[in-house]
Coordinates of C-alpha atoms in Angstrom, one line a residue:
M24 CA 27.8 60.1 27.4
S25 CA 29.7 62.0 30.0
L26 CA 31.7 65.0 29.1
P27 CA 35.3 65.8 30.2
F28 CA 34.3 69.2 31.6
P29 CA 33.4 70.2 35.1
T30 CA 29.7 70.3 35.9
M31 CA 28.7 73.1 38.3
S32 CA 25.6 74.8 39.6
A33 CA 24.9 78.3 38.3
E34 CA 26.0 79.7 41.7
Q35 CA 29.4 77.8 41.5
A36 CA 29.9 79.1 38.0
A37 CA 29.2 82.6 39.0
E38 CA 32.1 82.4 41.5
L39 CA 34.4 82.2 38.4
V40 CA 33.4 85.8 37.4
E41 CA 35.3 88.5 39.2
H42 CA 35.0 92.2 39.6
G43 CA 36.2 94.2 36.5
M44 CA 36.1 91.2 34.1
M45 CA 34.9 91.5 30.5
V46 CA 32.1 89.0 30.2
A47 CA 30.5 88.0 26.9
M48 CA 27.1 86.3 26.9
S49 CA 25.0 84.6 24.3
G50 CA 21.7 86.0 23.1
F51 CA 20.3 87.9 20.2
T52 CA 17.1 89.4 21.6
P53 CA 16.1 87.0 24.5
A54 CA 16.5 84.1 22.0
G55 CA 19.4 81.9 23.1
S56 CA 20.3 84.3 25.9
A57 CA 22.2 83.0 28.9
K58 CA 19.9 82.7 31.9
A59 CA 20.9 80.8 35.0
V60 CA 24.5 82.0 35.4
P61 CA 23.8 85.8 34.9
R62 CA 21.0 85.6 37.5
A63 CA 23.5 83.9 39.9
I64 CA 26.0 86.7 39.1
A65 CA 23.4 89.3 40.0
V66 CA 22.7 87.6 43.4
R67 CA 26.5 87.4 44.0
A68 CA 26.9 91.1 43.2
K69 CA 24.3 92.1 45.7
E70 CA 25.9 90.0 48.4
I71 CA 29.3 91.5 47.7
H72 CA 27.9 95.1 47.6
Q73 CA 26.3 94.4 51.0
S74 CA 29.7 93.6 52.4
G75 CA 31.0 96.9 51.2
E76 CA 33.1 95.6 48.3
P77 CA 32.8 96.6 44.7
F78 CA 31.6 94.2 42.0
Q79 CA 30.8 95.2 38.5
I80 CA 31.5 93.5 35.1
R81 CA 31.9 94.8 31.6
L82 CA 29.2 93.2 29.5
L83 CA 29.1 92.2 25.9
T84 CA 26.3 90.4 24.1
G85 CA 25.2 90.0 20.5
A86 CA 22.3 92.3 20.8
S87 CA 19.5 92.7 23.4
T88 CA 18.9 89.9 25.9
G89 CA 16.4 88.3 28.2
A90 CA 15.6 89.6 31.6
S91 CA 18.1 87.3 33.3
V92 CA 20.9 89.3 31.8
D93 CA 20.2 93.0 31.5
E94 CA 17.3 93.4 33.9
H95 CA 18.8 91.3 36.7
L96 CA 22.3 92.6 36.4
A97 CA 21.2 96.2 36.1
E98 CA 19.0 95.9 39.1
A99 CA 22.0 94.5 41.0
N100 CA 24.2 97.4 39.8
A101 CA 26.5 94.7 38.5
V102 CA 27.5 96.3 35.2
S103 CA 29.9 99.2 34.6
W104 CA 30.1 99.1 30.8
R105 CA 27.8 97.7 28.1
A106 CA 27.8 97.0 24.4
P107 CA 26.4 96.9 21.7
Y108 CA 22.6 97.1 22.2
Q109 CA 19.9 96.7 24.9
S110 CA 16.2 96.9 25.4
S111 CA 15.9 96.7 29.2
R112 CA 14.1 99.3 31.2
A113 CA 16.5 98.8 34.2
M114 CA 19.6 98.9 32.1
R115 CA 18.3 101.9 30.1
K116 CA 17.7 103.8 33.3
R117 CA 21.2 103.3 34.5
I118 CA 22.7 104.2 31.1
N119 CA 20.7 107.5 31.0
A120 CA 21.7 108.3 34.6
G121 CA 25.4 107.9 33.6
E122 CA 25.8 104.9 35.9
V123 CA 26.7 102.5 33.0
D124 CA 28.9 103.4 30.1
F125 CA 27.1 102.3 26.9
V126 CA 28.6 101.8 23.5
D127 CA 26.0 101.8 20.8
M128 CA 27.1 99.9 17.7
H129 CA 26.1 98.6 14.3
L130 CA 25.6 94.9 15.2
S131 CA 27.5 93.6 12.1
H132 CA 30.6 95.4 13.4
L133 CA 30.7 93.7 16.8
P134 CA 32.3 90.4 16.0
Q135 CA 35.2 92.0 14.1
S136 CA 35.7 94.5 16.9
V137 CA 35.9 91.5 19.3
M138 CA 38.2 89.6 17.1
F139 CA 40.7 92.5 16.9
G140 CA 40.5 93.3 20.6
H141 CA 38.9 96.7 20.4
F142 CA 37.3 96.2 23.8
G143 CA 40.2 94.4 25.4
D144 CA 40.3 90.7 26.2
I145 CA 37.2 88.7 27.0
D146 CA 37.8 87.0 30.3
V147 CA 34.7 84.8 30.4
A148 CA 32.1 83.8 27.8
I149 CA 28.8 82.4 29.0
I150 CA 27.0 80.7 26.1
E151 CA 23.7 78.8 25.9
A152 CA 23.8 75.5 23.9
T153 CA 21.8 72.5 23.3
E154 CA 24.8 70.2 23.0
V155 CA 28.6 70.3 23.4
T156 CA 31.0 67.6 22.4
A157 CA 34.3 66.5 23.9
D158 CA 36.2 67.9 20.9
G159 CA 34.6 71.3 21.2
K160 CA 31.7 71.4 18.9
V161 CA 29.0 73.7 20.4
Y162 CA 25.4 73.4 19.0
L163 CA 23.7 76.7 19.8
S164 CA 20.1 77.1 20.7
T165 CA 17.6 79.7 19.4
S166 CA 20.1 82.3 18.3
V167 CA 23.7 82.5 16.9
G168 CA 24.5 86.2 17.4
A169 CA 28.2 86.7 18.2
S170 CA 28.5 83.5 20.2
P171 CA 31.0 81.8 17.7
T172 CA 33.3 84.8 18.0
F173 CA 32.9 84.9 21.8
L174 CA 33.8 81.2 22.0
K175 CA 36.9 81.8 19.9
K176 CA 38.2 84.8 21.8
A177 CA 37.3 84.2 25.4
K178 CA 39.9 83.0 27.9
K179 CA 37.4 80.9 29.7
V180 CA 34.0 79.5 28.7
I181 CA 31.0 78.5 30.7
I182 CA 28.3 76.5 28.8
E183 CA 24.7 76.7 29.8
L184 CA 23.5 73.3 28.5
N185 CA 19.8 74.0 28.2
R186 CA 17.8 70.8 28.1
G187 CA 14.6 72.8 27.6
Q188 CA 15.6 73.8 24.1
S189 CA 15.2 71.3 21.2
R190 CA 18.6 69.9 20.1
D191 CA 17.2 69.9 16.5
I192 CA 17.2 73.7 16.5
G193 CA 20.9 73.7 16.5
D194 CA 20.8 72.1 13.1
M195 CA 19.3 75.3 11.7
S196 CA 22.6 77.1 12.3
D197 CA 25.0 78.0 9.5
I198 CA 28.1 79.2 11.2
V199 CA 31.1 80.8 9.5
I200 CA 33.7 83.2 10.9
P201 CA 35.2 85.3 8.0
R202 CA 38.9 85.5 7.7
R203 CA 40.6 88.6 9.0
P204 CA 41.4 91.5 6.6
P205 CA 43.2 91.8 4.3
N206 CA 42.8 88.2 3.5
R207 CA 39.0 88.1 3.9
L208 CA 37.2 86.3 1.0
S209 CA 33.9 87.5 -0.4
L210 CA 30.8 85.6 0.8
S211 CA 29.5 83.4 -1.9
M212 CA 25.8 83.7 -1.3
S213 CA 23.2 84.0 -4.0
H214 CA 20.1 82.9 -2.2
P215 CA 18.7 83.8 1.3
L216 CA 18.7 80.1 2.4
E217 CA 22.1 79.2 0.9
R218 CA 24.4 77.5 3.4
I219 CA 28.1 78.4 3.5
G220 CA 29.2 77.2 6.9
K221 CA 28.8 74.5 9.6
R222 CA 25.9 73.6 11.9
Y223 CA 27.9 74.1 15.0
A224 CA 30.3 76.6 16.6
E225 CA 33.7 75.6 17.8
V226 CA 35.7 76.1 21.0
D227 CA 39.1 74.9 22.3
P228 CA 37.9 72.3 24.8
A229 CA 40.6 73.3 27.2
K230 CA 38.8 76.7 27.7
I231 CA 35.6 75.2 29.0
V232 CA 35.7 75.6 32.7
A233 CA 32.1 74.7 33.6
I234 CA 28.9 73.1 32.2
V235 CA 25.8 74.4 33.9
E236 CA 22.7 72.3 33.1
T237 CA 19.5 74.2 32.7
D238 CA 15.9 73.7 31.6
Q239 CA 14.5 77.1 30.8
A240 CA 12.6 78.6 27.9
D241 CA 13.7 81.9 26.4
E242 CA 12.4 84.9 28.3
L243 CA 10.4 86.3 25.3
G244 CA 8.0 89.2 25.8
G245 CA 4.6 89.2 24.2
F246 CA 3.5 91.0 21.0
T247 CA 0.4 93.2 21.1
D248 CA -2.3 92.6 18.5
S249 CA -2.1 94.7 15.4
D250 CA -4.0 98.0 15.9
E251 CA -5.6 100.4 13.5
L252 CA -2.5 102.6 13.3
S253 CA -0.2 99.7 12.5
E254 CA -2.7 98.4 9.9
K255 CA -2.7 101.8 8.2
I256 CA 1.1 101.9 8.0
A257 CA 1.1 98.3 6.7
G258 CA -1.5 99.3 4.1
Y259 CA 0.7 102.1 2.7
V260 CA 3.7 99.8 2.6
V261 CA 1.8 97.1 0.8
D262 CA 0.4 99.5 -1.8
F263 CA 3.8 101.0 -2.4
L264 CA 5.5 97.6 -2.9
S265 CA 2.7 96.4 -5.1
N266 CA 3.1 99.5 -7.3
E267 CA 6.8 99.0 -7.5
L268 CA 6.3 95.4 -8.5
A269 CA 3.7 96.3 -11.1
S270 CA 6.1 99.0 -12.6
G271 CA 9.0 96.5 -12.8
R272 CA 11.1 98.4 -10.3
I273 CA 11.0 95.2 -8.2
P274 CA 11.6 91.9 -10.0
S275 CA 8.5 89.8 -10.6
S276 CA 9.9 87.1 -8.3
F277 CA 10.1 89.8 -5.6
L278 CA 13.1 90.5 -3.3
P279 CA 14.0 89.3 0.2
L280 CA 12.5 91.4 3.1
Q281 CA 14.2 92.5 6.3
S282 CA 12.0 93.7 9.1
G283 CA 13.1 95.4 12.3
V284 CA 12.0 94.4 15.8
G285 CA 8.7 95.5 17.3
N286 CA 4.9 95.5 17.0
V287 CA 4.7 97.9 14.1
A288 CA 7.3 96.0 12.0
N289 CA 5.5 92.7 12.9
A290 CA 2.2 94.2 11.6
V291 CA 3.8 95.5 8.4
T292 CA 5.2 92.0 7.6
A293 CA 1.8 90.5 8.3
G294 CA 0.3 93.0 5.9
V295 CA 2.7 92.1 3.2
G296 CA 1.8 88.5 3.6
K297 CA -1.9 89.2 3.3
S298 CA -1.5 91.0 0.0
P299 CA -2.6 89.0 -3.1
D300 CA -0.5 91.4 -5.2
I301 CA 2.8 90.3 -3.7
P302 CA 4.2 86.9 -4.5
D303 CA 5.4 84.3 -2.0
F304 CA 8.7 85.7 -0.7
F305 CA 11.9 85.1 1.3
M306 CA 13.3 87.0 4.2
Y307 CA 16.9 87.9 4.9
T308 CA 16.7 89.5 8.3
E309 CA 18.2 89.6 11.7
V310 CA 15.3 88.4 13.8
L311 CA 12.4 86.1 12.9
Q312 CA 9.2 87.4 14.6
P313 CA 5.7 85.8 15.1
A314 CA 4.0 87.3 12.0
P315 CA 6.5 86.0 9.4
F316 CA 6.6 82.7 11.2
D317 CA 2.9 82.3 10.7
L318 CA 3.4 83.2 7.0
M319 CA 5.9 80.4 6.7
R320 CA 3.4 77.9 7.9
S321 CA 0.9 79.1 5.3
G322 CA 3.5 79.0 2.5
R323 CA 3.5 82.8 1.9
L324 CA 7.0 83.0 3.4
R325 CA 9.1 80.5 1.6
G326 CA 12.0 80.6 4.0
A327 CA 14.0 83.0 6.3
S328 CA 17.6 83.7 7.1
S329 CA 17.9 85.1 10.5
C330 CA 20.2 85.5 13.5
G331 CA 17.6 84.5 16.2
L332 CA 14.1 83.2 16.8
T333 CA 12.1 85.8 18.6
L334 CA 8.9 83.8 18.6
L335 CA 6.0 83.0 20.9
P336 CA 6.3 80.0 23.2
E337 CA 3.7 78.1 21.2
Q338 CA 5.6 78.8 18.0
M339 CA 8.8 77.5 19.5
Q340 CA 6.9 74.3 20.4
E341 CA 5.6 74.1 16.9
I342 CA 9.2 74.1 15.5
A343 CA 10.2 71.3 18.0
D344 CA 7.1 69.3 17.0
D345 CA 7.6 69.6 13.3
I346 CA 11.3 70.1 12.8
E347 CA 11.3 68.4 9.5
F348 CA 9.1 71.2 8.0
F349 CA 11.2 74.0 9.5
R350 CA 14.7 72.6 9.3
D351 CA 15.4 73.7 5.8
R352 CA 13.2 76.8 5.8
I353 CA 15.0 78.6 8.6
V354 CA 18.8 79.4 8.6
L355 CA 20.3 80.9 11.7
R356 CA 23.6 82.8 11.0
P357 CA 26.2 84.8 13.0
Q358 CA 25.3 88.5 13.1
E359 CA 28.3 89.5 10.9
I360 CA 26.6 87.3 8.2
S361 CA 22.9 87.9 8.9
N362 CA 23.6 91.7 8.9
N363 CA 26.5 91.6 6.4
P364 CA 26.4 94.8 4.2
A365 CA 27.8 93.0 1.1
V366 CA 25.1 90.2 1.3
V367 CA 22.3 92.8 1.9
R368 CA 23.4 94.6 -1.3
Q369 CA 24.0 91.4 -3.2
L370 CA 20.6 89.9 -2.5
G371 CA 18.8 93.3 -3.1
V372 CA 17.1 93.3 0.4
I373 CA 14.1 95.5 1.0
A374 CA 14.7 96.9 4.5
M375 CA 11.9 98.0 6.8
N376 CA 12.9 99.6 10.1
T377 CA 11.4 101.8 12.8
A378 CA 12.2 105.4 13.5
L379 CA 11.7 107.5 16.6
E380 CA 11.8 110.7 14.7
V381 CA 12.3 111.9 11.1
D382 CA 13.3 115.4 10.0
L383 CA 12.2 117.4 7.0
Y384 CA 15.0 116.1 4.8
G385 CA 14.8 112.4 5.7
H386 CA 17.4 112.0 8.4
V387 CA 16.2 109.4 10.9
N388 CA 16.7 109.2 14.7
S389 CA 16.3 105.6 15.9
T390 CA 17.8 105.8 19.3
H391 CA 17.7 108.9 21.4
V392 CA 14.7 110.9 22.9
C393 CA 15.4 114.6 22.5
G394 CA 18.9 113.7 21.4
Q395 CA 19.8 112.7 25.0
N396 CA 18.3 109.6 26.5
I397 CA 18.7 106.4 24.7
M398 CA 15.9 103.9 24.1
N399 CA 17.6 100.8 22.8
G400 CA 20.3 101.4 20.3
I401 CA 20.8 101.4 16.5
G402 CA 20.9 97.6 16.4
G403 CA 21.0 96.2 12.9
S404 CA 19.0 98.9 11.3
G405 CA 22.0 100.7 9.9
D406 CA 23.5 97.5 8.5
F407 CA 20.4 97.1 6.4
A408 CA 19.3 100.6 5.7
R409 CA 22.7 101.8 4.3
N410 CA 22.9 98.8 1.9
A411 CA 19.3 97.9 1.0
Y412 CA 17.8 98.0 -2.5
L413 CA 15.0 99.9 -0.8
S414 CA 15.3 101.4 2.6
M415 CA 12.0 102.2 4.4
F416 CA 11.4 103.6 7.8
V417 CA 8.1 103.4 9.6
C418 CA 6.7 105.1 12.7
P419 CA 3.5 106.6 14.1
S420 CA 3.2 110.3 13.2
V421 CA 2.6 111.3 16.8
A422 CA 3.1 109.9 20.3
K423 CA 1.7 110.7 23.8
G424 CA -1.7 111.7 22.4
G425 CA -0.2 114.2 20.0
K426 CA 2.2 115.8 22.4
I427 CA 5.2 114.5 20.4
S428 CA 5.6 114.7 16.6
A429 CA 7.7 112.1 14.9
I430 CA 8.2 114.6 12.0
V431 CA 10.4 117.5 13.2
P432 CA 12.4 120.3 11.5
L433 CA 15.8 118.7 12.5
C434 CA 16.5 115.4 14.2
S435 CA 17.8 115.8 17.7
H436 CA 20.1 112.9 17.0
T437 CA 20.9 111.2 13.6
D438 CA 21.4 107.5 13.2
H439 CA 20.6 107.3 9.5
N440 CA 21.3 110.2 7.1
E441 CA 19.3 111.3 4.2
H442 CA 21.4 109.2 1.7
S443 CA 20.3 106.0 3.4
V444 CA 16.6 106.7 3.6
H445 CA 14.4 106.1 0.5
V446 CA 10.9 105.9 2.0
I447 CA 9.1 107.2 5.1
V448 CA 5.8 105.8 6.2
T449 CA 3.4 106.9 9.0
E450 CA -0.3 106.2 9.5
Q451 CA -0.8 109.5 7.6
G452 CA 0.8 108.3 4.4
L453 CA 4.0 107.5 2.5
A454 CA 6.8 109.7 1.3
D455 CA 8.9 108.3 -1.6
L456 CA 12.0 110.4 -1.4
R457 CA 14.0 108.9 -4.3
G458 CA 15.1 111.5 -6.8
L459 CA 13.8 114.4 -4.8
A460 CA 15.9 117.5 -4.0
P461 CA 15.9 118.7 -0.4
G462 CA 13.0 121.2 -0.8
E463 CA 10.8 118.6 -2.4
R464 CA 11.7 116.0 0.2
A465 CA 10.7 118.4 3.0
R466 CA 7.3 119.2 1.4
T467 CA 6.6 115.6 0.6
I468 CA 7.4 114.5 4.1
I469 CA 5.2 117.2 5.7
D470 CA 2.2 116.7 3.4
N471 CA 2.3 112.9 3.4
C472 CA 3.7 111.8 6.8
A473 CA 3.2 114.6 9.4
H474 CA 0.1 114.6 11.6
P475 CA -2.3 117.4 10.5
M476 CA -1.9 119.2 13.8
Y477 CA 1.8 119.8 13.0
R478 CA 1.7 120.4 9.3
D479 CA 1.1 124.2 9.5
Y480 CA 4.0 124.6 11.9
L481 CA 6.4 122.6 9.8
H482 CA 5.4 124.4 6.6
Q483 CA 5.9 127.8 8.3
Y484 CA 9.3 126.7 9.6
L485 CA 10.3 125.8 6.1
D486 CA 9.0 129.0 4.6
K487 CA 10.8 131.2 7.2
S488 CA 14.1 129.4 6.9
T489 CA 17.0 131.0 5.0
A490 CA 17.1 130.1 1.4
A491 CA 19.8 127.5 0.7
H492 CA 20.2 124.1 -0.7
I493 CA 19.0 122.8 2.6
R494 CA 16.8 125.3 4.3
H495 CA 17.1 125.6 8.1
D496 CA 16.7 128.2 10.8
L497 CA 19.4 127.3 13.3
Q498 CA 17.8 129.6 15.9
H499 CA 14.5 127.7 15.9
C500 CA 15.2 124.2 14.5
F501 CA 14.8 122.6 18.0
D502 CA 11.9 124.7 19.2
L503 CA 9.6 121.6 19.3
H504 CA 12.1 119.7 21.4
R505 CA 12.6 122.6 23.8
N506 CA 8.8 122.9 24.2
L507 CA 8.6 119.2 24.9
M508 CA 11.3 119.4 27.6
E509 CA 9.9 122.6 29.2
T510 CA 6.1 121.9 29.0
G511 CA 5.6 118.3 28.1
S512 CA 4.3 119.0 24.7
M513 CA 5.9 120.0 21.4
L514 CA 3.1 122.4 20.5
A515 CA 3.4 124.6 23.6

């Protein structure tokens, strides 16, 4: 059935994007990310630059994206401003060089900020879908992200109609856009898989200026196999959760899990699934990764609420081949729902996220190396950590062969303060910080989580610091960071 919308090539659609525009693109991780049109915009930008004319856009997405968005556009120097999150080497390089203005945000805050115009108008939204109807129903592909809000607020909409994505995946979506304050209603959700919305997003058909047909898989990176370090971290997490369950501090039916993005988080979730002491469980998370997907097939994971499917190609094919099994076990939500603080608190989510560094009192830096250069962004970790029943942060105790300690006297940048951090885990051990005063927190983190080569230094720092509720020596609290910047090693 033909649609009453113009059909264009990616190159023709790219011509609709002009210098200085605010452009919103679908994607939450590479899942569901726009592909053909952003690549065409990058090519166009290079051509315009070669003619001596400027061409840069302001770029909004739900979270990180595939290579066709951040990598291609950054390499083409086609972005002047970026929000709210990225994981691209090329984009990161331009941000840290001061060539791209980057706004790092809690992901649950983004849709409301867009709705109220905090960033100005959205000139064009480029959204991947598996189907669009004449009356404006848009069935999204492998992620929901902020696409429903982008469709609502954009002046013009370009739909990438991806024939390579299963139409049935769109039926996993549960889309609702909350009312604006002060008339916003509470979310009635008492179960991770409870549906409260529609299976499609909506757009004013008059705003659709182009349909670009594509046939492309998500540009998903690989996951490394679990290593000894990750297995150790996972072991400490599993033992802790098992003890909490046995003590009655976690209900016998268990609680929904949230797991951040990355190989360590993936390994920890796999470890939880292997434990005979932990019952079959649900997830209420922002991204569904390969390890929990395998647990779903085995029955250990009973179902998952997520915002996107960051899976291996063969797992995506498995969903397409057996959609009846997965259709009611996976719910894909907008990020203001998947990361909603009220729902996280209501369901009693156990949050497991990754840290770059942790200081002696439990503050966590998730984003900036030596407090200066960004890695990716805070993402959804703050949405979950601040509101979780249990908030856990995991990381290796050292990096670069021991030249960098993840446990430091004072974080060079703080994303999560001590009040939002309950448990720290490294391959050295686990620090349960609940109920501990600052001095106890510091000694527990050093003894349980710091690498042995750094423990003496950290204890000496603590002992030499001025007596106070929180002991610090402001003349020496960043000595490890200064050593790293000057010599390449924290222990100079």
